[in-house]
Amino acid sequence: MKTVREIAAERTFLLSALASSSITVGILAFMVFMGLPLLHEGGFFAILGNAWDPYRGAYGIYPMIAGTAAVSLLGLAVAFPLSLGCSFLTAGIAPKPLRGVLRRFIELMTGIPTVIYGFVGIFLLVPIIREFFRDGSGMCVLTAALVLGVMISPTMTLFFRDAFDRIPRAYLNAADALGASRAQKLIHVMLPLAKKGMLNGVILALGRAVGDTLIALMLAGNSAQVPSSVMEPARTLTAHIALVIAADYESPEFRSIFACGVVLYLFTMALTFLVRYLAHGEDARI
Amino acid sequence: MKKVSLLQTALAVSVLALACSPAFCGSLDAFKGEKGVLKISGGTAHIPVMKDVAQKVMAANPGIQITIAGGGSGVGIKQVGEGLVDIGNTGRKPSDDEISRYNLKLFRWAVDGVAPVVNPSNVVKKLTKNQLIDIFSGKIDNWKTLGGTDRKINLYTRDEASGTREVFWEKGLDKGAIAPSAHVVVSNGAMKSAVAQDPYGIGYVSVGHIDRTVAPVALDGVVPTIETVSKGTYKISRGLFSNTKGAPAGLKKKFIDFLYTPDGVKIIEQHGFIPSR
């Protein structure tokens, strides 16, 4: 028998769940609606595939899609080994008291605003990259990816740690009983068992990397071109929205940023579904 | 104890001096008894002058609050047109379409130039206009070609909303292409610090913003300075506008009027612009 209070609570929760999910769908609908005129004029694929040259009437966002992919994937490539090392260290290799301290530090790092990373990047990393590679201005895909990698790695590390913590004690004990070294235990027992939790960490970190605006805006140089090497400047979708939002509301430039929004949205969604699917497949095999 | 009292006296004296300094007493009288908030946004070249005037007005009249934001000329027009701010600044003349759509009233209070700038350590400080066009289109991409060090030229340009970009593109590059590899920065201030940081960079800023951190580039033998701009020998010049939606009244009007008083003119000159009369 459900009391009135229980029913009321149930309904309230249902309502808030409905509200948050309908807002998500509503935002997509809104962006598609606002982007419609541009889609009518040029066709959706023309926008996705074309170059950005407003003075010649080209409002394609392909360079920005390429820029986002380059910066965020490279950032992920930087962050993954970093996070893996950090989580191994705090999960088993470092002495106990040090683990706690390290963990606190990592937690603290997740809270640092991205603009701080951007500032440090501009004054510290940009001149180093410029003089080390002696090519370009130092504001490039590589610089942004390095800083982005450092920015997202604490989130990733914490997820990895949590995944390690959820491994049943008995498995670890069994490994110890078999005489496995700490490194062997990590690689052969913990890593395979924590795979799913780690995958979640990777998705979330990639989501942060794709969605971050300031680091790319400050460090990637914002050139509307497809970068042909990591030393070249590039513009991400988020930075593009930030740069163009100032344009006239009626202009095609302004409308094109809704296409950017839709692409960002679908990209993140597709990514989430893909990884969910992969994780599901893993489960089925076990 | 003695230290504190000394400090207090000094403070009191300086406040008194500020409030009654003969230079500003007359022009600031107009703001007496005014109260309220004045919001300004738009052109980033205007910001130093706007800040200076706002500080003086607010110091003399604590009842007035003035906020200043950037964003670029495009933002200035859009925000003043939509009623989000009281004054929208532009570093170009608003187009006829913009004026009629938003019923804008224009006030051109200064003349400014847009100058190509390089890092002070760069030896290339003279260019012809054709060289400038070739540099920005990407045809010339190494400083060595121009007699400098053997390093790639890093281009810096401004975002779509920039009036400075529009003026430079129209009068400096004769509407030539700007290479897509150019870095994009969002204000005159950001452009200055980007070029000041990058020994191999070239960009363009408002002449009023040039200081020792960046070096102006002589174009066809004419160094862009306040003198050459006012004489008309340096050709890439533009007006600095403050725009209101409809005829300004009250605080808006007083603020704009102040820019035309002798004290306002002095502030404009101090920041490296040529006051228009």
CSV table of N, CA and C in Angstrom, one decimal, chain A residues 181-260:
chain,number,residue,atom,x,y,z
A,181,SER,N,53.5,-9.6,-8.6
A,181,SER,CA,54.1,-8.4,-8.2
A,181,SER,C,53.0,-7.3,-8.3
A,182,ARG,N,53.3,-6.1,-7.7
A,182,ARG,CA,52.2,-5.0,-7.8
A,182,ARG,C,51.9,-4.6,-9.2
A,183,ALA,N,53.0,-4.6,-10.0
A,183,ALA,CA,52.8,-4.2,-11.4
A,183,ALA,C,52.0,-5.3,-12.2
A,184,GLN,N,52.3,-6.6,-11.9
A,184,GLN,CA,51.5,-7.6,-12.5
A,184,GLN,C,50.1,-7.6,-12.1
A,185,LYS,N,49.8,-7.3,-10.8
A,185,LYS,CA,48.5,-7.3,-10.3
A,185,LYS,C,47.7,-6.2,-11.0
A,186,LEU,N,48.4,-5.0,-11.2
A,186,LEU,CA,47.7,-3.9,-11.9
A,186,LEU,C,47.3,-4.3,-13.3
A,187,ILE,N,48.3,-4.8,-14.0
A,187,ILE,CA,48.1,-5.0,-15.5
A,187,ILE,C,47.2,-6.2,-15.7
A,188,HIS,N,47.3,-7.3,-15.0
A,188,HIS,CA,46.6,-8.5,-15.3
A,188,HIS,C,45.3,-8.7,-14.6
A,189,VAL,N,45.2,-8.0,-13.4
A,189,VAL,CA,43.9,-8.2,-12.7
A,189,VAL,C,43.1,-6.9,-12.7
A,190,MET,N,43.7,-5.8,-12.3
A,190,MET,CA,42.9,-4.6,-12.1
A,190,MET,C,42.5,-4.0,-13.4
A,191,LEU,N,43.4,-3.9,-14.3
A,191,LEU,CA,43.0,-3.2,-15.6
A,191,LEU,C,41.9,-3.9,-16.3
A,192,PRO,N,41.9,-5.2,-16.5
A,192,PRO,CA,40.8,-5.8,-17.2
A,192,PRO,C,39.5,-5.7,-16.5
A,193,LEU,N,39.5,-5.8,-15.1
A,193,LEU,CA,38.3,-5.7,-14.4
A,193,LEU,C,37.7,-4.3,-14.3
A,194,ALA,N,38.6,-3.3,-14.4
A,194,ALA,CA,38.1,-1.9,-14.3
A,194,ALA,C,37.8,-1.3,-15.6
A,195,LYS,N,37.8,-2.1,-16.7
A,195,LYS,CA,37.7,-1.5,-18.0
A,195,LYS,C,36.5,-0.7,-18.2
A,196,LYS,N,35.3,-1.2,-17.7
A,196,LYS,CA,34.1,-0.5,-18.0
A,196,LYS,C,34.1,0.9,-17.3
A,197,GLY,N,34.5,0.9,-16.0
A,197,GLY,CA,34.5,2.1,-15.3
A,197,GLY,C,35.5,3.1,-15.9
A,198,MET,N,36.6,2.6,-16.4
A,198,MET,CA,37.6,3.5,-17.1
A,198,MET,C,37.0,4.1,-18.4
A,199,LEU,N,36.2,3.2,-19.1
A,199,LEU,CA,35.6,3.7,-20.3
A,199,LEU,C,34.7,4.9,-20.0
A,200,ASN,N,34.0,4.8,-18.9
A,200,ASN,CA,33.1,5.9,-18.5
A,200,ASN,C,33.9,7.2,-18.3
A,201,GLY,N,35.1,7.0,-17.6
A,201,GLY,CA,35.9,8.1,-17.4
A,201,GLY,C,36.4,8.8,-18.7
A,202,VAL,N,36.8,7.9,-19.6
A,202,VAL,CA,37.2,8.4,-20.9
A,202,VAL,C,36.2,9.2,-21.6
A,203,ILE,N,34.9,8.7,-21.6
A,203,ILE,CA,33.8,9.4,-22.3
A,203,ILE,C,33.6,10.8,-21.7
A,204,LEU,N,33.6,10.7,-20.3
A,204,LEU,CA,33.3,12.0,-19.6
A,204,LEU,C,34.4,13.0,-19.9
A,205,ALA,N,35.6,12.5,-19.9
A,205,ALA,CA,36.8,13.4,-20.2
A,205,ALA,C,36.7,13.9,-21.6
A,206,LEU,N,36.4,13.1,-22.6
A,206,LEU,CA,36.3,13.5,-24.0
A,206,LEU,C,35.2,14.5,-24.1
A,207,GLY,N,34.1,14.3,-23.4
A,207,GLY,CA,33.0,15.3,-23.4
A,207,GLY,C,33.4,16.6,-22.9
A,208,ARG,N,34.2,16.6,-21.8
A,208,ARG,CA,34.8,17.9,-21.3
A,208,ARG,C,35.7,18.5,-22.3
A,209,ALA,N,36.5,17.7,-23.0
A,209,ALA,CA,37.5,18.2,-24.0
A,209,ALA,C,36.8,18.8,-25.1
A,210,VAL,N,35.7,18.2,-25.6
A,210,VAL,CA,35.0,18.7,-26.8
A,210,VAL,C,34.2,20.0,-26.4
A,211,GLY,N,33.7,20.0,-25.2
A,211,GLY,CA,32.9,21.1,-24.7
A,211,GLY,C,33.7,22.3,-24.2
A,212,ASP,N,35.0,22.1,-23.9
A,212,ASP,CA,35.7,23.2,-23.4
A,212,ASP,C,35.9,24.3,-24.4
A,213,THR,N,35.7,25.6,-24.0
A,213,THR,CA,35.8,26.7,-24.9
A,213,THR,C,37.0,27.5,-24.7
A,214,LEU,N,37.3,27.8,-23.4
A,214,LEU,CA,38.4,28.8,-23.1
A,214,LEU,C,39.8,28.4,-23.5
A,215,ILE,N,40.1,27.2,-23.2
A,215,ILE,CA,41.5,26.7,-23.5
A,215,ILE,C,41.8,26.8,-25.0
A,216,ALA,N,40.8,26.3,-25.8
A,216,ALA,CA,41.1,26.4,-27.3
A,216,ALA,C,41.0,27.8,-27.7
A,217,LEU,N,40.1,28.6,-27.2
A,217,LEU,CA,40.0,30.0,-27.6
A,217,LEU,C,41.3,30.8,-27.3
A,218,MET,N,41.9,30.5,-26.2
A,218,MET,CA,43.1,31.2,-25.7
A,218,MET,C,44.4,30.6,-26.4
A,219,LEU,N,44.4,29.3,-26.6
A,219,LEU,CA,45.7,28.7,-27.0
A,219,LEU,C,45.8,28.1,-28.4
A,220,ALA,N,44.6,27.9,-29.0
A,220,ALA,CA,44.7,27.2,-30.3
A,220,ALA,C,44.9,28.2,-31.5
A,221,GLY,N,44.8,29.5,-31.3
A,221,GLY,CA,45.0,30.4,-32.3
A,221,GLY,C,43.8,30.8,-33.1
A,222,ASN,N,42.7,30.0,-33.1
A,222,ASN,CA,41.4,30.3,-33.7
A,222,ASN,C,41.5,30.6,-35.2
A,223,SER,N,42.4,30.0,-36.0
A,223,SER,CA,42.4,30.2,-37.4
A,223,SER,C,41.3,29.3,-38.0
A,224,ALA,N,40.5,29.8,-38.9
A,224,ALA,CA,39.4,29.0,-39.5
A,224,ALA,C,40.0,28.2,-40.6
A,225,GLN,N,40.8,27.3,-40.3
A,225,GLN,CA,41.4,26.4,-41.4
A,225,GLN,C,41.5,25.0,-40.8
A,226,VAL,N,41.6,24.0,-41.7
A,226,VAL,CA,41.8,22.7,-41.3
A,226,VAL,C,43.3,22.5,-41.0
A,227,PRO,N,43.7,22.2,-39.8
A,227,PRO,CA,45.1,22.1,-39.4
A,227,PRO,C,45.7,20.9,-40.2
A,228,SER,N,46.9,21.2,-40.8
A,228,SER,CA,47.5,20.1,-41.5
A,228,SER,C,48.6,19.5,-40.7
A,229,SER,N,49.0,20.2,-39.6
A,229,SER,CA,49.9,19.5,-38.6
A,229,SER,C,49.6,20.0,-37.3
A,230,VAL,N,50.1,19.4,-36.2
A,230,VAL,CA,49.8,19.8,-34.9
A,230,VAL,C,50.4,21.2,-34.5
A,231,MET,N,51.3,21.6,-35.4
A,231,MET,CA,52.0,22.9,-35.1
A,231,MET,C,51.1,24.1,-35.7
A,232,GLU,N,50.0,23.8,-36.4
A,232,GLU,CA,49.2,24.8,-37.0
A,232,GLU,C,48.1,25.2,-36.1
A,233,PRO,N,47.7,26.5,-36.2
A,233,PRO,CA,46.6,27.0,-35.3
A,233,PRO,C,45.3,26.4,-35.9
A,234,ALA,N,44.3,26.3,-35.0
A,234,ALA,CA,43.0,25.7,-35.5
A,234,ALA,C,41.9,26.4,-34.6
A,235,ARG,N,40.7,26.2,-35.0
A,235,ARG,CA,39.5,26.8,-34.3
A,235,ARG,C,38.6,25.7,-33.9
A,236,THR,N,38.2,25.6,-32.7
A,236,THR,CA,37.2,24.5,-32.3
A,236,THR,C,35.8,25.1,-32.5
A,237,LEU,N,34.8,24.2,-32.5
A,237,LEU,CA,33.4,24.6,-32.6
A,237,LEU,C,33.0,25.5,-31.5
A,238,THR,N,33.4,25.2,-30.3
A,238,THR,CA,33.0,26.0,-29.2
A,238,THR,C,33.6,27.4,-29.3
A,239,ALA,N,34.9,27.5,-29.7
A,239,ALA,CA,35.6,28.8,-29.8
A,239,ALA,C,34.9,29.6,-31.0
A,240,HIS,N,34.5,28.8,-32.0
A,240,HIS,CA,33.8,29.5,-33.1
A,240,HIS,C,32.5,30.1,-32.7
A,241,ILE,N,31.8,29.4,-31.9
A,241,ILE,CA,30.5,30.0,-31.4
A,241,ILE,C,30.8,31.2,-30.5
A,242,ALA,N,31.9,31.2,-29.7
A,242,ALA,CA,32.2,32.3,-28.9
A,242,ALA,C,32.6,33.5,-29.7
A,243,LEU,N,33.3,33.2,-30.8
A,243,LEU,CA,33.8,34.3,-31.7
A,243,LEU,C,32.7,35.0,-32.5
A,244,VAL,N,31.8,34.1,-32.9
A,244,VAL,CA,30.8,34.6,-33.9
A,244,VAL,C,29.5,35.1,-33.2
A,245,ILE,N,29.3,34.7,-32.0
A,245,ILE,CA,28.1,35.1,-31.3
A,245,ILE,C,27.9,36.6,-31.3
A,246,ALA,N,29.0,37.4,-31.5
A,246,ALA,CA,29.0,38.8,-31.5
A,246,ALA,C,28.4,39.4,-32.8
A,247,ALA,N,28.4,38.5,-33.8
A,247,ALA,CA,27.9,39.1,-35.1
A,247,ALA,C,26.4,39.4,-35.1
A,248,ASP,N,26.0,40.1,-36.1
A,248,ASP,CA,24.6,40.5,-36.3
A,248,ASP,C,23.6,39.3,-36.2
A,249,TYR,N,22.5,39.4,-35.4
A,249,TYR,CA,21.6,38.3,-35.3
A,249,TYR,C,21.0,37.8,-36.6
A,250,GLU,N,20.9,38.8,-37.6
A,250,GLU,CA,20.2,38.4,-38.8
A,250,GLU,C,21.2,37.8,-39.8
A,251,SER,N,22.5,37.9,-39.5
A,251,SER,CA,23.5,37.5,-40.5
A,251,SER,C,23.6,35.9,-40.6
A,252,PRO,N,24.0,35.4,-41.8
A,252,PRO,CA,24.2,34.0,-41.9
A,252,PRO,C,25.3,33.5,-41.0
A,253,GLU,N,26.3,34.4,-40.7
A,253,GLU,CA,27.4,34.0,-39.8
A,253,GLU,C,26.7,33.5,-38.5
A,254,PHE,N,25.8,34.3,-38.0
A,254,PHE,CA,25.2,34.0,-36.7
A,254,PHE,C,24.4,32.8,-36.8
A,255,ARG,N,23.7,32.6,-37.9
A,255,ARG,CA,22.8,31.4,-38.0
A,255,ARG,C,23.7,30.1,-38.1
A,256,SER,N,24.9,30.3,-38.7
A,256,SER,CA,25.7,29.1,-38.8
A,256,SER,C,26.1,28.5,-37.5
A,257,ILE,N,26.1,29.3,-36.4
A,257,ILE,CA,26.6,28.8,-35.1
A,257,ILE,C,25.6,27.8,-34.6
A,258,PHE,N,24.3,27.9,-35.1
A,258,PHE,CA,23.4,26.9,-34.6
A,258,PHE,C,23.7,25.5,-35.2
A,259,ALA,N,24.2,25.6,-36.4
A,259,ALA,CA,24.7,24.3,-37.0
A,259,ALA,C,25.8,23.8,-36.2
A,260,CYS,N,26.7,24.7,-35.7
A,260,CYS,CA,27.8,24.2,-34.8
A,260,CYS,C,27.2,23.6,-33.6
